[in-house]
C-alpha cells in the first residue's frame, strides 16, 4: 500500500490573519485517526508564517513554483535555497495555470523538477490535458508527453522521489466532471509510463488527483487503486473541508 498524500494548493490566496485562522483550524482538527500525510503549498510571502505555525506539527509545507537556476539576476524568481531557508519539503511544478498563463513548456517543467530534486525537495509535478485536448482524443499524447519530458531528464534513479499530480484541466471550473473511473484510467496510464522507466518506482511513486477533489467526492476518488491522494484547490482554503478530505483518506 502506498501512503496517501493530501496537499493543499492555496494558489494566490491568503493574508496573515486568514492564514493563521486556517492553519490553526487544521492543526486543531487533526486527530490520530487521520492516516494521510498532509501538506500545504502557499504563496512565497507566507512561507515564513507557515514555518512559524507548523514547525513541529505533522503538517508539512511547500511552495507553488521554483526557478531552475540556483541564484542570480532573475528578478521575481524564487530559488531552491530560498525554499530550504523556510523549511519547505514540497514544491509544485508545472501547474496547469503556470503552463497556461505563463507558457511553461514540458522541458521547463522538467528542469524545475530536477532542480528541486537535486536540492533535496520533493517536486509535485502536475500533468493534465485541456478540454479541447480531451475532446480531440489527445489525452494520452498530452499526458504522456508531459510525463515523458520529466522522466527523461530526472533519470532512472530519481523517479521514485517524484510526486505526480493528474490535473484534468477540462474538469476544473468548466461544469464537466471527471468520474472516479475516468480519473483512475489516466492515473493507471501514468503509472504504466513510469513502469517503463523504473519498475520498482512505479509501485511506490505517489500519483495525486488534482481535479476539484472535495469532501463530497474524496472517498470515492481515493478508493481507486492508482489514486494516492489529492492536490486540493478551493477546499484547501476551508479548514473543515480540508480536514474532511484528510478523514476520507
Short mmCIF file of C-alpha atoms in Angstrom, two decimals:
data_model
loop_
_atom_site.label_atom_id
_atom_site.label_comp_id
_atom_site.label_asym_id
_atom_site.label_seq_id
_atom_site.Cartn_x
_atom_site.Cartn_y
_atom_site.Cartn_z
CA UNK A 1 0.00 0.00 0.00
CA UNK A 2 1.31 3.42 -0.95
CA UNK A 3 0.85 6.10 1.72
CA UNK A 4 -1.78 8.72 0.97
CA UNK A 5 -0.70 12.33 0.49
CA UNK A 6 -3.11 15.28 0.64
CA UNK A 7 -1.68 18.66 -0.38
CA UNK A 8 -3.48 21.99 -0.24
CA UNK A 9 -2.64 24.40 -3.05
CA UNK A 10 -3.66 27.85 -1.85
CA UNK A 11 -2.92 29.42 -5.23
CA UNK A 12 -2.88 33.24 -4.98
CA UNK A 13 -4.99 33.45 -1.85
CA UNK A 14 -4.37 34.36 1.76
CA UNK A 15 -3.38 37.04 4.24
CA UNK A 16 -1.53 36.76 7.52
CA UNK A 17 -4.76 36.84 9.51
CA UNK A 18 -6.67 34.45 7.24
CA UNK A 19 -3.72 32.06 7.05
CA UNK A 20 -3.35 31.94 10.82
CA UNK A 21 -7.01 31.09 11.29
CA UNK A 22 -6.89 28.41 8.57
CA UNK A 23 -3.73 26.73 9.81
CA UNK A 24 -4.81 26.82 13.43
CA UNK A 25 -8.12 25.28 12.41
CA UNK A 26 -6.36 22.47 10.56
CA UNK A 27 -4.00 21.79 13.44
CA UNK A 28 -6.86 21.77 15.94
CA UNK A 29 -8.82 19.30 13.82
CA UNK A 30 -6.06 16.76 13.27
CA UNK A 31 -6.68 13.52 15.10
CA UNK A 32 -4.99 10.10 15.42
CA UNK A 33 -7.49 8.52 13.03
CA UNK A 34 -6.12 10.66 10.17
CA UNK A 35 -3.51 8.49 8.50
CA UNK A 36 -2.70 10.58 5.41
CA UNK A 37 0.39 12.72 5.09
CA UNK A 38 -0.68 16.37 4.93
CA UNK A 39 0.95 19.47 3.44
CA UNK A 40 0.08 22.97 2.24
CA UNK A 41 1.73 24.79 -0.66
CA UNK A 42 1.41 28.52 -0.15
CA UNK A 43 2.36 31.82 -1.82
CA UNK A 44 6.05 32.57 -1.24
CA UNK A 45 5.45 35.58 1.06
CA UNK A 46 3.74 33.29 3.57
CA UNK A 47 6.40 30.57 3.82
CA UNK A 48 7.87 32.19 6.93
CA UNK A 49 4.44 32.22 8.58
CA UNK A 50 3.96 28.53 7.76
CA UNK A 51 7.35 27.71 9.22
CA UNK A 52 6.45 29.54 12.42
CA UNK A 53 2.99 27.99 12.82
CA UNK A 54 3.61 24.45 11.52
CA UNK A 55 7.10 23.64 12.80
CA UNK A 56 6.94 20.54 14.97
CA UNK A 57 3.49 19.54 13.69
CA UNK A 58 2.54 16.75 11.31
CA UNK A 59 1.67 19.26 8.58
CA UNK A 60 4.43 19.89 6.03
CA UNK A 61 4.60 22.95 3.80
CA UNK A 62 5.96 23.98 0.44
CA UNK A 63 5.92 26.46 -2.41
CA UNK A 64 3.92 26.74 -5.63
CA UNK A 65 6.81 27.23 -8.06
CA UNK A 66 10.61 27.35 -8.18
CA UNK A 67 13.30 28.67 -10.50
CA UNK A 68 15.60 26.40 -12.47
CA UNK A 69 18.67 28.48 -11.58
CA UNK A 70 20.37 28.38 -8.14
CA UNK A 71 20.71 32.19 -7.87
CA UNK A 72 21.49 35.28 -9.92
CA UNK A 73 19.89 38.05 -11.96
CA UNK A 74 16.40 36.60 -12.29
CA UNK A 75 14.07 39.27 -10.93
CA UNK A 76 10.93 37.89 -9.35
CA UNK A 77 12.11 34.28 -9.20
CA UNK A 78 12.50 32.11 -6.09
CA UNK A 79 15.29 29.51 -5.99
CA UNK A 80 15.62 26.20 -4.19
CA UNK A 81 17.95 27.51 -1.48
CA UNK A 82 15.36 30.14 -0.53
CA UNK A 83 12.74 27.42 -0.12
CA UNK A 84 15.16 25.48 2.04
CA UNK A 85 15.62 28.57 4.21
CA UNK A 86 11.95 28.35 5.18
CA UNK A 87 11.87 24.62 5.80
CA UNK A 88 9.94 23.65 2.67
CA UNK A 89 9.55 19.97 1.91
CA UNK A 90 7.49 20.23 -1.28
CA UNK A 91 7.23 22.46 -4.34
CA UNK A 92 4.60 22.35 -7.06
CA UNK A 93 5.95 22.48 -10.61
CA UNK A 94 4.10 22.58 -13.92
CA UNK A 95 0.69 23.50 -12.55
CA UNK A 96 -1.81 23.98 -15.38
CA UNK A 97 -2.06 27.67 -14.51
CA UNK A 98 1.71 28.05 -14.91
CA UNK A 99 1.63 26.17 -18.20
CA UNK A 100 -1.39 28.10 -19.48
CA UNK A 101 -0.84 31.64 -18.20
CA UNK A 102 2.97 31.71 -18.29
CA UNK A 103 3.67 29.44 -21.24
CA UNK A 104 5.76 26.92 -19.33
CA UNK A 105 6.90 24.15 -21.65
CA UNK A 106 7.30 20.47 -20.82
CA UNK A 107 11.06 20.96 -20.92
CA UNK A 108 10.99 23.88 -18.48
CA UNK A 109 8.78 21.95 -16.07
CA UNK A 110 11.21 19.03 -16.25
CA UNK A 111 14.13 21.33 -15.43
CA UNK A 112 12.26 22.73 -12.43
CA UNK A 113 11.51 19.20 -11.18
CA UNK A 114 15.18 18.25 -11.49
CA UNK A 115 16.34 21.44 -9.74
CA UNK A 116 14.02 20.62 -6.84
CA UNK A 117 15.19 17.00 -6.62
CA UNK A 118 18.85 17.99 -6.79
CA UNK A 119 18.26 20.29 -3.81
CA UNK A 120 16.52 17.62 -1.73
CA UNK A 121 12.99 18.98 -2.23
CA UNK A 122 10.07 16.86 -3.39
CA UNK A 123 8.55 18.24 -6.60
CA UNK A 124 4.83 17.73 -7.13
CA UNK A 125 4.76 17.53 -10.92
CA UNK A 126 1.38 18.50 -12.39
CA UNK A 127 0.23 16.87 -15.61
CA UNK A 128 -3.05 17.13 -17.48
CA UNK A 129 -4.98 17.97 -20.62
CA UNK A 130 -7.35 20.82 -21.51
CA UNK A 131 -10.97 20.45 -22.59
CA UNK A 132 -10.03 20.94 -26.24
CA UNK A 133 -7.35 18.26 -25.99
CA UNK A 134 -9.72 15.88 -24.21
CA UNK A 135 -12.45 16.31 -26.83
CA UNK A 136 -9.89 15.81 -29.61
CA UNK A 137 -8.89 12.47 -28.12
CA UNK A 138 -5.39 13.72 -27.28
CA UNK A 139 -5.33 12.85 -23.57
CA UNK A 140 -2.77 10.05 -23.87
CA UNK A 141 -0.47 12.07 -26.13
CA UNK A 142 -0.59 15.20 -23.93
CA UNK A 143 -0.24 13.41 -20.60
CA UNK A 144 2.40 11.09 -21.99
CA UNK A 145 4.42 13.95 -23.47
CA UNK A 146 4.35 15.98 -20.26
CA UNK A 147 5.35 12.99 -18.14
CA UNK A 148 7.99 11.67 -20.52
CA UNK A 149 9.82 15.02 -20.53
CA UNK A 150 10.20 14.82 -16.75
CA UNK A 151 11.13 11.14 -16.59
CA UNK A 152 13.74 11.57 -19.30
CA UNK A 153 15.51 14.47 -17.58
CA UNK A 154 15.19 13.24 -13.99
CA UNK A 155 16.64 9.85 -14.84
CA UNK A 156 16.11 6.26 -13.77
CA UNK A 157 17.42 6.54 -10.22
CA UNK A 158 15.41 9.57 -9.08
CA UNK A 159 11.97 8.72 -10.48
CA UNK A 160 10.84 7.30 -7.14
CA UNK A 161 11.45 10.68 -5.46
CA UNK A 162 8.82 12.43 -7.57
CA UNK A 163 5.21 13.05 -6.65
CA UNK A 164 2.92 13.26 -9.69
CA UNK A 165 -0.45 15.00 -9.86
CA UNK A 166 -3.03 14.47 -12.59
CA UNK A 167 -4.96 17.66 -13.32
CA UNK A 168 -7.80 17.22 -15.79
CA UNK A 169 -7.92 20.90 -16.70
CA UNK A 170 -11.19 20.25 -18.54
CA UNK A 171 -12.90 19.27 -15.27
CA UNK A 172 -11.86 22.35 -13.28
CA UNK A 173 -14.34 25.21 -13.38
CA UNK A 174 -15.98 24.02 -16.63
CA UNK A 175 -19.06 22.32 -15.23
CA UNK A 176 -17.82 19.00 -16.62
CA UNK A 177 -16.97 16.17 -14.24
CA UNK A 178 -14.27 13.54 -14.27
CA UNK A 179 -15.71 10.37 -12.80
CA UNK A 180 -13.55 8.32 -10.43
CA UNK A 181 -13.26 5.72 -13.19
CA UNK A 182 -12.06 8.30 -15.72
CA UNK A 183 -9.50 9.65 -13.26
CA UNK A 184 -8.35 6.13 -12.39
CA UNK A 185 -7.73 5.30 -16.05
CA UNK A 186 -5.36 8.23 -16.54
CA UNK A 187 -3.62 7.51 -13.23
CA UNK A 188 -3.12 3.90 -14.33
CA UNK A 189 -1.75 5.05 -17.69
CA UNK A 190 0.68 7.39 -15.92
CA UNK A 191 1.87 4.59 -13.67
CA UNK A 192 2.39 2.38 -16.72
CA UNK A 193 4.62 5.06 -18.25
CA UNK A 194 6.66 5.25 -15.04
CA UNK A 195 6.94 1.46 -15.07
CA UNK A 196 8.69 1.61 -18.44
CA UNK A 197 11.34 3.80 -16.82
CA UNK A 198 11.62 2.16 -13.41
CA UNK A 199 9.58 -0.91 -12.45
CA UNK A 200 10.17 -0.53 -8.72
CA UNK A 201 9.41 3.21 -8.72
CA UNK A 202 6.09 2.60 -10.46
CA UNK A 203 4.88 0.70 -7.42
CA UNK A 204 5.89 3.39 -4.94
CA UNK A 205 5.52 6.74 -6.71
CA UNK A 206 2.51 8.69 -5.45
CA UNK A 207 0.07 9.99 -8.07
CA UNK A 208 -2.34 12.59 -6.72
CA UNK A 209 -5.65 13.66 -8.24
CA UNK A 210 -5.94 17.39 -8.85
CA UNK A 211 -9.35 17.76 -10.46
CA UNK A 212 -11.56 19.53 -7.92
CA UNK A 213 -11.43 16.98 -5.11
CA UNK A 214 -13.96 17.90 -2.42
CA UNK A 215 -15.36 16.31 0.74
CA UNK A 216 -18.30 15.03 -1.33
CA UNK A 217 -16.20 13.06 -3.83
CA UNK A 218 -12.94 12.44 -1.97
CA UNK A 219 -13.75 9.00 -0.59
CA UNK A 220 -14.80 7.54 -3.94
CA UNK A 221 -11.80 9.03 -5.75
CA UNK A 222 -9.33 7.89 -3.12
CA UNK A 223 -10.74 4.36 -3.24
CA UNK A 224 -9.36 3.97 -6.78
CA UNK A 225 -6.25 1.74 -6.85
CA UNK A 226 -3.93 4.22 -8.56
CA UNK A 227 -5.10 7.44 -6.88
CA UNK A 228 -2.76 8.02 -3.95
CA UNK A 229 -4.06 11.33 -2.64
CA UNK A 230 -5.16 14.76 -3.75
CA UNK A 231 -3.83 18.14 -4.77
CA UNK A 232 -6.59 20.29 -3.34
CA UNK A 233 -7.55 23.76 -4.54
CA UNK A 234 -10.63 25.55 -3.22
CA UNK A 235 -11.39 23.01 -0.49
CA UNK A 236 -7.92 23.62 0.98
CA UNK A 237 -8.94 27.16 1.91
CA UNK A 238 -11.52 25.94 4.43
CA UNK A 239 -10.24 24.02 7.43
CA UNK A 240 -13.38 21.88 7.77
CA UNK A 241 -13.33 20.86 4.10
CA UNK A 242 -9.61 20.11 4.12
CA UNK A 243 -9.96 18.04 7.28
CA UNK A 244 -12.92 16.17 5.79
CA UNK A 245 -10.76 15.14 2.82
CA UNK A 246 -7.99 14.04 5.19
CA UNK A 247 -10.50 11.91 7.09
CA UNK A 248 -11.78 10.42 3.84
CA UNK A 249 -8.22 9.43 3.02
#
